[in-house]
XYZ file of C-alpha atoms in Angstrom:
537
model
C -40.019 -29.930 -1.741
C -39.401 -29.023 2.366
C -40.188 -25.820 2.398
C -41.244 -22.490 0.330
C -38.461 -19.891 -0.628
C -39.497 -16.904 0.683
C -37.371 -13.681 1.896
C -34.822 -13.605 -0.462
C -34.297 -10.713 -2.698
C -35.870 -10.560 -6.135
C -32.809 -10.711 -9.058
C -31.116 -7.219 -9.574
C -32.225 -6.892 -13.256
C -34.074 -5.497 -15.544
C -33.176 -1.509 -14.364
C -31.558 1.267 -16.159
C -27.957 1.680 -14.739
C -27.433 4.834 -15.763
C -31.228 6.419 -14.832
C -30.894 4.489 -11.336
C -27.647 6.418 -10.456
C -28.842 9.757 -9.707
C -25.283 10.962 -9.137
C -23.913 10.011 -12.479
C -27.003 11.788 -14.058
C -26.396 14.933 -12.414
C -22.796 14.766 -13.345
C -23.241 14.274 -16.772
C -26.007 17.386 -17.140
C -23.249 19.330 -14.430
C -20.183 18.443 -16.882
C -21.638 19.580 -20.152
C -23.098 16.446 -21.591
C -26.719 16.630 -21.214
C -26.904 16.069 -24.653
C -25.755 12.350 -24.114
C -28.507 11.471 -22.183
C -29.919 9.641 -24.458
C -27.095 7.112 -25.908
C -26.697 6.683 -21.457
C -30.119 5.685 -21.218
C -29.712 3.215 -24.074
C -26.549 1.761 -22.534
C -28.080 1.497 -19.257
C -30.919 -0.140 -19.964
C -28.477 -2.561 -21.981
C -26.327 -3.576 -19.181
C -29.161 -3.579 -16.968
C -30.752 -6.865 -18.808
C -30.054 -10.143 -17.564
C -28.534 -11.447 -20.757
C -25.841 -9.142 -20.105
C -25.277 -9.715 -16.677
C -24.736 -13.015 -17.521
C -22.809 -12.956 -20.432
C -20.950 -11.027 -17.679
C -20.853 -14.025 -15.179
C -19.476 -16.479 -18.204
C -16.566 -14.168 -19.140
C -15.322 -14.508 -15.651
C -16.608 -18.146 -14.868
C -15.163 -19.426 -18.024
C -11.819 -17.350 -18.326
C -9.652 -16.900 -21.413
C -7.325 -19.632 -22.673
C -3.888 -19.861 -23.909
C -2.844 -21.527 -26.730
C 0.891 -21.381 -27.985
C 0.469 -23.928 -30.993
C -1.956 -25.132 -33.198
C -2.863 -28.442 -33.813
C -0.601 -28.686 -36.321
C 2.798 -27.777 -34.611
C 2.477 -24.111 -35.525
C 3.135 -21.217 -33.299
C -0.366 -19.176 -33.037
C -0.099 -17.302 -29.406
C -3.456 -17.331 -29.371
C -6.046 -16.489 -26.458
C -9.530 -17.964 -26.829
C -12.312 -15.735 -24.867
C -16.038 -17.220 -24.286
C -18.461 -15.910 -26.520
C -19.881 -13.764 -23.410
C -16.410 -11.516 -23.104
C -16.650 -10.858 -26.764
C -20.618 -9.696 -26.838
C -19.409 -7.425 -23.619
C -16.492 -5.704 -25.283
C -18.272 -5.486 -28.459
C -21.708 -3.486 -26.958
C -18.966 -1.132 -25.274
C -17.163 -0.513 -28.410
C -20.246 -0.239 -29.981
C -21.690 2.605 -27.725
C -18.243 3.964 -27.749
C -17.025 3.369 -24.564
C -13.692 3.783 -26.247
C -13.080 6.570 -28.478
C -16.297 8.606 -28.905
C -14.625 11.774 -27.176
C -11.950 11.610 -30.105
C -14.024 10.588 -33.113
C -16.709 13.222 -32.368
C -15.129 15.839 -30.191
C -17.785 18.453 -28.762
C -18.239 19.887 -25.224
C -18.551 17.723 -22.905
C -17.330 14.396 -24.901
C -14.843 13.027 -22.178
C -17.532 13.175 -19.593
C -19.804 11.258 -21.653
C -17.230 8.849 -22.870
C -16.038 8.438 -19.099
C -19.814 7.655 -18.301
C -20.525 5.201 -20.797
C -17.103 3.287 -19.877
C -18.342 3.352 -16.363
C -21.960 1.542 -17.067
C -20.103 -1.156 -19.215
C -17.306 -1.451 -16.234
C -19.528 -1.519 -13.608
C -21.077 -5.085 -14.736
C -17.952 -6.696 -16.420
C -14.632 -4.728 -15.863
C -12.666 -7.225 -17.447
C -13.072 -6.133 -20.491
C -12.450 -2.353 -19.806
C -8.828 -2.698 -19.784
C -8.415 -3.391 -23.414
C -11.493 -0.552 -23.965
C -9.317 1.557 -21.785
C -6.176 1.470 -23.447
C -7.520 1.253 -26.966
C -9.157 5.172 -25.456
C -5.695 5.941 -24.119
C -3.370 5.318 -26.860
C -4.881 8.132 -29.283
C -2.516 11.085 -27.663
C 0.301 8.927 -27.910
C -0.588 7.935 -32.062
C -0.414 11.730 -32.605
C 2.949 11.926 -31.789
C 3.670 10.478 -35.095
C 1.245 11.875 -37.727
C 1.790 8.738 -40.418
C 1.235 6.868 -37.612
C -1.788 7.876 -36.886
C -3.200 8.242 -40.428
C -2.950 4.880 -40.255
C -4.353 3.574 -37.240
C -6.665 6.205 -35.775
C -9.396 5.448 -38.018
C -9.215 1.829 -36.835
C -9.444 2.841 -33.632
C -12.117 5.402 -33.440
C -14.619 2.578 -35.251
C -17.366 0.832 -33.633
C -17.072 -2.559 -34.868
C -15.310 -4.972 -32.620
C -14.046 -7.360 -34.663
C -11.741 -10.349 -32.396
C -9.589 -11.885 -35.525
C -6.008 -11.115 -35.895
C -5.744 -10.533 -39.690
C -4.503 -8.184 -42.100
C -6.794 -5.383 -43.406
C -9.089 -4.879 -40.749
C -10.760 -1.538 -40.166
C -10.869 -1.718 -36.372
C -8.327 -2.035 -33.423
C -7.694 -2.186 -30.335
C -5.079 -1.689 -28.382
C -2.411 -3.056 -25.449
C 0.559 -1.650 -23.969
C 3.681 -3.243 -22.640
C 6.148 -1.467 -20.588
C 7.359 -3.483 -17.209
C 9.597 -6.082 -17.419
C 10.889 -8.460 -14.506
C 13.958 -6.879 -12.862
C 12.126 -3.480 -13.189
C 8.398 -2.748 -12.785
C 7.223 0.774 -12.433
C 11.122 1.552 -12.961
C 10.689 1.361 -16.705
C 13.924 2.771 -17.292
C 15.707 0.546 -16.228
C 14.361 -1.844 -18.980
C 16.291 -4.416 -20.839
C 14.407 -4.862 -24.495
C 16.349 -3.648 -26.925
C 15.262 -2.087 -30.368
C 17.594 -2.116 -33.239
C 16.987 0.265 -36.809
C 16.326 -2.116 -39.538
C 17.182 0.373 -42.030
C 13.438 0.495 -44.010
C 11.866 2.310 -41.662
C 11.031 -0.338 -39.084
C 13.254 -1.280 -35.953
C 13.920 -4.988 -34.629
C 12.988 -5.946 -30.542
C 14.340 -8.422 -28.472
C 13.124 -8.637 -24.738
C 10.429 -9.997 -22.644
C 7.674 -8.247 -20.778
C 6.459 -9.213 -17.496
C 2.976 -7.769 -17.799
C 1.456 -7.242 -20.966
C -2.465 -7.079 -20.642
C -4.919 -7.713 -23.712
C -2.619 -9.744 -25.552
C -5.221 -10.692 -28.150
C -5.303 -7.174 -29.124
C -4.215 -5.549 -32.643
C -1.432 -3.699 -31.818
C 0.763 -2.332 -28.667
C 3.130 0.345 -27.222
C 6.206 -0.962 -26.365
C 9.324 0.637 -24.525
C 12.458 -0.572 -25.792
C 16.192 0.493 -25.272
C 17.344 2.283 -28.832
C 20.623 4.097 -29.541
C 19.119 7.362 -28.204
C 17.628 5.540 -25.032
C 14.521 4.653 -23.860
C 11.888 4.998 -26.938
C 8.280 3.830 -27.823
C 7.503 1.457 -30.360
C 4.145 0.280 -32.007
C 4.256 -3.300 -32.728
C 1.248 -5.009 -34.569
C 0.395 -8.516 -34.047
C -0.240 -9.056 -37.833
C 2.489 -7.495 -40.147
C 1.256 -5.592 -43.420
C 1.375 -8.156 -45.554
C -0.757 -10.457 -43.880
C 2.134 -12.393 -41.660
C 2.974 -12.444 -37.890
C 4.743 -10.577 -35.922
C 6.940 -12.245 -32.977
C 4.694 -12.099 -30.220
C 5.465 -14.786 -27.961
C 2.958 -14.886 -25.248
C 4.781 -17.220 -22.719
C 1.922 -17.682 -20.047
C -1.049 -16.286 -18.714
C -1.017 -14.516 -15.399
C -3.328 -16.680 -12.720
C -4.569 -13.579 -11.307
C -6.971 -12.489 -7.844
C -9.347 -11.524 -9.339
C -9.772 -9.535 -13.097
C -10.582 -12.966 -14.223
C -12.322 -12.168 -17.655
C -9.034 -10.280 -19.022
C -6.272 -11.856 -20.243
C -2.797 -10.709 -18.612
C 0.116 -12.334 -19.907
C 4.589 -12.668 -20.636
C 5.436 -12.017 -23.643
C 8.749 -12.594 -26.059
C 9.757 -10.607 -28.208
C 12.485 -11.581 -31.159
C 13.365 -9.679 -33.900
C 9.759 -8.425 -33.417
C 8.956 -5.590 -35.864
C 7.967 -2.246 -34.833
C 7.560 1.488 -35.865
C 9.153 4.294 -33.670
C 6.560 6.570 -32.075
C 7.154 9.953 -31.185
C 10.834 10.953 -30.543
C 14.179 8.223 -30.094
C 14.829 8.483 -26.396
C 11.254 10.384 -25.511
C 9.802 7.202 -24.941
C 8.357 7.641 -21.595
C 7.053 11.083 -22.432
C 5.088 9.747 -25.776
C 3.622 7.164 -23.323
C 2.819 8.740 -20.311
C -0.162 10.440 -22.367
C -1.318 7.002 -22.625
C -0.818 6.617 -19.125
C -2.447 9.456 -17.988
C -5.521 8.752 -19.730
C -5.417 5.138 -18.263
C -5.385 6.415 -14.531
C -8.173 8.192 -14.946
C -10.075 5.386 -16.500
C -9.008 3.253 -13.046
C -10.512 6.522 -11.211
C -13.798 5.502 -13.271
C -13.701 2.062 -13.049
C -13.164 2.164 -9.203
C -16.392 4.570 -9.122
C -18.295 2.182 -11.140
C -17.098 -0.913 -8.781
C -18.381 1.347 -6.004
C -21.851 1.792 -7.861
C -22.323 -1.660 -8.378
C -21.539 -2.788 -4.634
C -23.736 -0.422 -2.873
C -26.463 -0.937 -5.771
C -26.240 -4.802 -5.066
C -26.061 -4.149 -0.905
C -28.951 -1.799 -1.106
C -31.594 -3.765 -3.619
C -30.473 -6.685 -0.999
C -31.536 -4.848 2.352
C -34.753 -3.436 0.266
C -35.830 -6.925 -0.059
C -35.024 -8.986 2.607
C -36.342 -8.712 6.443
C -35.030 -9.865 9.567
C -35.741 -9.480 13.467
C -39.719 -8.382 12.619
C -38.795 -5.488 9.757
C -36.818 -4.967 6.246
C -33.536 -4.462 6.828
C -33.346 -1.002 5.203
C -35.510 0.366 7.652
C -33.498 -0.734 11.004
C -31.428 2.070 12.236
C -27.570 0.357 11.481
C -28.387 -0.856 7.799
C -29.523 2.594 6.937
C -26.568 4.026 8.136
C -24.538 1.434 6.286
C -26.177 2.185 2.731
C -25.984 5.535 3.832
C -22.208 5.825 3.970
C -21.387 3.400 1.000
C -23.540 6.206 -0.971
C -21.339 8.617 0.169
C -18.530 7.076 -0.743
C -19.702 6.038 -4.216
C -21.007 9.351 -4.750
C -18.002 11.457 -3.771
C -16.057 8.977 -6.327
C -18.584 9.176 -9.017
C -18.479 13.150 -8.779
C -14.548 13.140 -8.781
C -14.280 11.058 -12.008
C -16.570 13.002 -13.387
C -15.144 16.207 -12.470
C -11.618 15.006 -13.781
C -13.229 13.025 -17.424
C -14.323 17.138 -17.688
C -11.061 18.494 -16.980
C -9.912 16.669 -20.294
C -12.797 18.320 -22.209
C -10.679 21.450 -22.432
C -6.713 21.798 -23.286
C -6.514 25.090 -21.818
C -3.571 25.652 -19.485
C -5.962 25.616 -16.319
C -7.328 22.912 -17.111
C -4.213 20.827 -18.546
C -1.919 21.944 -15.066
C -5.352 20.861 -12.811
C -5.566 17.368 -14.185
C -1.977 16.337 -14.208
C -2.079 16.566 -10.348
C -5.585 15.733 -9.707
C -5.675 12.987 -12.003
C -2.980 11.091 -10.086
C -4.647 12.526 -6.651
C -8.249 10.892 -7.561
C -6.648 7.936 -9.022
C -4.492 7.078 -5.803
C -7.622 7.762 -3.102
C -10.380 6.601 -4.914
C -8.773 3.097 -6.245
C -7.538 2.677 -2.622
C -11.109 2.951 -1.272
C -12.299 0.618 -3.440
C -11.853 -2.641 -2.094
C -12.755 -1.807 1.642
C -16.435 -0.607 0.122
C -16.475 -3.648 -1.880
C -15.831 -5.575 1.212
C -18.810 -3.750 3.586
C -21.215 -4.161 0.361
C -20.417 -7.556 0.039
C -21.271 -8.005 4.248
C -24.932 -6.416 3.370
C -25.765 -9.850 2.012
C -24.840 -11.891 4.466
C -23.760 -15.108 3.158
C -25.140 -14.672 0.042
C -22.218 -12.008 -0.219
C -19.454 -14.545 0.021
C -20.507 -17.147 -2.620
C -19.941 -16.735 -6.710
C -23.724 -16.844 -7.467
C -23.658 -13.392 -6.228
C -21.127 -10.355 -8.343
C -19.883 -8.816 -5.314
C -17.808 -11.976 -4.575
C -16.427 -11.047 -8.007
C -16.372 -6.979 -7.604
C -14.555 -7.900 -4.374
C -11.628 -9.539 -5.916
C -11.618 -6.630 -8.772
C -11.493 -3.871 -6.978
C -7.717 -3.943 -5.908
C -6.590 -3.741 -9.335
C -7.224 -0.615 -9.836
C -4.793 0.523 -7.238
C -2.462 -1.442 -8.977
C -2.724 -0.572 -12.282
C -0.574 2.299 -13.477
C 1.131 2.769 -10.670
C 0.521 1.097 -6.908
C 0.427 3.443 -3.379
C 3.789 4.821 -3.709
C 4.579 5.362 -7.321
C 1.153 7.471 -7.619
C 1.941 9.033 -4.094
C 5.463 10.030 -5.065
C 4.481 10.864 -8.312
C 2.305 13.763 -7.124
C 5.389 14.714 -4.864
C 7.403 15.068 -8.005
C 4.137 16.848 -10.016
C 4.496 19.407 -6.837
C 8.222 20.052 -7.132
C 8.004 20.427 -11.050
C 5.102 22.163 -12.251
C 4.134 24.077 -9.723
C 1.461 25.274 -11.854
C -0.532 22.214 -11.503
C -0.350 22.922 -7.512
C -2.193 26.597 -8.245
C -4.651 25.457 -10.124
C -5.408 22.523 -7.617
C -5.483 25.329 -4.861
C -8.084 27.440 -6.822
C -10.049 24.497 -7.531
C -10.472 23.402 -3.843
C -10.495 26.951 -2.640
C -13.906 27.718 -4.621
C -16.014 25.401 -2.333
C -14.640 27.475 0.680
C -16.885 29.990 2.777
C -19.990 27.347 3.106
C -18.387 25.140 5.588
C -15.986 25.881 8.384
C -14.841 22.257 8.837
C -14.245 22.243 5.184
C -12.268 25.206 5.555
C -10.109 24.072 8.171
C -9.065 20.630 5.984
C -7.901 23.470 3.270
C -6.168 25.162 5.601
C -4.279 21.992 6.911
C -3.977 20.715 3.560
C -1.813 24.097 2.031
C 0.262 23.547 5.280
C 1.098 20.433 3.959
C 2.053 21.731 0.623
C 3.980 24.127 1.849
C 5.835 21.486 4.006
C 6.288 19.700 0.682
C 7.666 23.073 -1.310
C 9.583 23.862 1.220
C 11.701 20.510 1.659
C 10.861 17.941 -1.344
C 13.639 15.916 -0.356
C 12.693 15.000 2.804
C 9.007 14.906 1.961
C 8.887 11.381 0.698
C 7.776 9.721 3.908
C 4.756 11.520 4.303
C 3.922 11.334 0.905
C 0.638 9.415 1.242
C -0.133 11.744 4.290
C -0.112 14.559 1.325
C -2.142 12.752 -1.148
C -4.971 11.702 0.883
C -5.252 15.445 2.340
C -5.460 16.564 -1.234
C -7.840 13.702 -2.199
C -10.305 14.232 0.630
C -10.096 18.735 -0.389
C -10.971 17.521 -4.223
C -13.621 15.420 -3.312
C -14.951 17.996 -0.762
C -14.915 21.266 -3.098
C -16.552 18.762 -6.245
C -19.409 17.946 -3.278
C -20.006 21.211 -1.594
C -20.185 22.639 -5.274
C -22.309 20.426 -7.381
C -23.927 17.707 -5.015
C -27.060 17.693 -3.260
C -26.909 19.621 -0.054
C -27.586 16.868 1.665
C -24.527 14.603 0.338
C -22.103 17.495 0.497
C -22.871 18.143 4.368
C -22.717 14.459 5.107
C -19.505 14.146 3.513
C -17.816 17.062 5.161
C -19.144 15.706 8.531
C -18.273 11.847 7.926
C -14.989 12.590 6.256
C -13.495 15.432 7.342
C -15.150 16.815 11.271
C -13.210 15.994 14.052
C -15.216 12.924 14.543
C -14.448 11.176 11.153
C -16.103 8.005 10.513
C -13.395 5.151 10.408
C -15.853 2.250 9.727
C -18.133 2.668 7.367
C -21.768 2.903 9.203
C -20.698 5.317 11.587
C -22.306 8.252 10.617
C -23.477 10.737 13.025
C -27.176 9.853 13.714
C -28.463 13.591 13.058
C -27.405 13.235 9.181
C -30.785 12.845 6.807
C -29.429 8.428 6.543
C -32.680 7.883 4.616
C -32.717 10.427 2.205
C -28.692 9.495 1.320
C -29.723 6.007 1.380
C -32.686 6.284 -1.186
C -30.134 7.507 -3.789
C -28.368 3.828 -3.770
């Protein structure tokens, strides 16, 4: 041995996730689910343990595998997962990081739902795709009521079971919609569904992204005779056999490494119409919707983790004759990833509780804020990753470390369900059509006015550029991100100056908003309490 190991941080484990994240608490007791506190304190100290973490590390480190035939010559389309990926997604469905706020509706169900998927995303968000659409796909089931008598049970129960068979009493769930020539243009798709005659219809197509293929059953859009419709398809037919599911490949993805994304065939696959023939985008966009909001969350919980793992870093290790925390430009650093993690943590939380309530306020609010939060939040995600992942130094940039990992995750969210533009210009078209959705985002950023004048100017230049938008929708396409991020930045502002600590509120204003907005993260105006913001990372 040459020398002693000595200033290096301690390992990050062994804390409660959820009681460590002061801003999530407060959300949850703001949002109506104080009464959760206890199944989030269980799940928190869960993740928190170093068994999980690395279970964590091995779903990623040793990533699914594809396997079209058996050893026997038989088609299986099977995906094989490490042992770690299945103990993950089973503790989340077991806590009910899937579909608690549907199998034991109460207030404030969504917003404890939304927090328990964020503590299970926030160490391993591979798995919360398939957790997220298995959540998702429960508006969508109602459409059809024998539909869901059938499968809603199986997918509001807690037992993860992994093996495609008949007669299981749990599911989860995929989607497939985009298909090569098309992308987010699902209407121009090419699958075609044909009526069997017994109450089933026949695809044949391809889909160019299909995540989750291992799950138990999917959404799929498919051409019919009265246009573009939704289908479920099952992997495993009622009687025990098959169903055509050709999974043609794997996609060698960035980053999302634990979850599998795939191509899939479809021939003469069998599936059940849901909801209306030629309504299939509007009996999936309800599964959409609930998906964007869980890429709001799991963007907030990406941002948790990085400033978590920057900050226990910079508590622990010194340099130049004091611990980092305590010099003047890491302070500010922590300070302003805080910020940023805490104005997203509020915002998801803020939308999970518009979903608590189907009341028209709060159904026009979230169809426009959802996509506005889902659009600013998942593209701030990766930058934050990035300054987190500079708080360690070179320690940052290696695997051993998860913001190496968090760092290659976090752009996925802004891809998912919609990249830059489609989310951008679908809040344009959310403006032009409903423009109830744009009132009750006005009263919603208009209650936080009166306490700060800076905040009050942004609201003023923000309806300006609504009413730019009203007045001309047409032409309003190339400013549409312009738009969106004023809205974004209002949302986030009213949430802060409402709920938030005074001191978080007044920082953000100043940092995001004042004439002397921050650009790079650590450039915070000296005179802001850095400490105090910093403490809550």
């Amino acid at each position: 041995m040459t020398h002693d190991v000595v200033n290096q941080a301690p390992p990050r484990a062994g804390l409660n996730e959820y009681l460590t994240n002061p801003a999530l608490v407060e959300a949850v007791t703001r949002y109506d689910a104080g009464w959760a506190a206890g199944s989030l304190t269980t799940a928190g100290e869960l993740v928190g343990r170093a068994g999980f973490q690395r279970d964590a590390e091995l779903a990623n480190t040793s990533p699914p595998v594809f396997s079209s035939h058996d050893r026997w010559g038989h088609r299986v389309d099977a995906v094989e997962f490490h042992p770690g990926y299945h103990r993950v997604i089973g503790a989340a469905i077991e806590h009910g990081a899937h579909t608690s706020c549907w199998s034991e509706p109460r207030p404030g169900a969504h917003v404890a739902r939304a927090a328990t998927f964020m503590l299970f995303a926030q160490i391993e968000p591979g798995h919360a795709c398939p957790v997220s659409m298995t959540h998702a796909v429960v508006p969508s089931l109602r459409f059809t009521p024998a539909l869901a008598a059938e499968w809603l049970p199986r997918v509001y129960s807690r037992e993860y079971d992994p093996e495609l068979r008949a007669g299981k009493t749990s599911a989860i769930f995929g989607m497939a919609m985009t298909e090569k020539q098309g992308g987010s243009d699902v209407r121009s798709n090419a699958t075609r569904a044909v009526d069997a005659g017994d109450g089933t219809w026949r695809l044949t197509g391809h889909k160019w992204f299909c995540s989750a293929p291992q799950s138990d059953a999917f959404l799929v859009l498919a051409q019919a005779p009265g246009g573009l419709s939704c289908f479920l398809v099952p992997r495993v037919l009622p009687g025990g056999d098959r169903n055509v599911f050709r999974i043609q490949r794997l996609k060698d993805k960035l980053g999302n490494r634990s979850n599998a994304s795939s191509e899939i065939e479809l021939d003469g696959t069998v599936g059940w119409l849901l909801g209306e023939l030629g309504r299939g985008v509007r009996t999936i966009i309800e599964m959409v919707a609930q998906t964007r909001l869980d890429c709001v969350l799991g963007s907030a919980a990406g941002m948790r983790q990085s400033v978590a793992e920057a900050a226990w870093h910079v508590r622990h290790r010194s340099a130049f004759g004091s611990v980092l925390i305590d010099q003047p430009a890491m302070t500010a650093v922590i300070a302003d990833l805080q910020l940023e993690a805490e104005a997203a943590t509020w915002t998801a939380m803020r939308l999970a509780a518009a979903y608590d309530s189907d009341d028209a306020e709060s159904v026009a609010f979230r169809r426009l804020a959802t996509a506005v939060g889902k659009y600013w939040v998942c593209k701030r995600g990766p930058n934050h990753a990035y300054e987190a992942l500079e708080c360690l130094g070179g320690n940052g940039y290696t695997e051993a470390f998860p913001l190496a990992r968090r760092y290659r995750e976090q752009p996925v969210m802004a891809v998912w369900e919609g990249s830059g533009n489609v989310i951008a210009l679908d809040v344009l078209r959310a403006m032009a059509r409903e423009p109830e959705s744009v009132q009750a985002f006005d009263r919603e950023i208009a209650s936080a006015t009166g306490a700060h004048p800076v905040y009050d100017a942004h609201v003023a230049a923000t309806r300006k550029l609504i009413a730019h938008v009203a007045a001309d929708p047409a032409a309003s396409a190339g400013s549409a991100r312009r738009v969106v991020e004023s809205l974004a930045l209002a949302l986030q502002g009213a949430v802060l100056i409402r709920e938030a600590p005074a001191e978080i509120a007044d920082a953000f204003v100043a940092a995001r908003l004042g004439p002397d907005r921050a650009l790079e993260y650590g450039a915070l105006d000296s005179s802001l309490p850095l400490a105090r913001i910093a403490a809550r990372a």
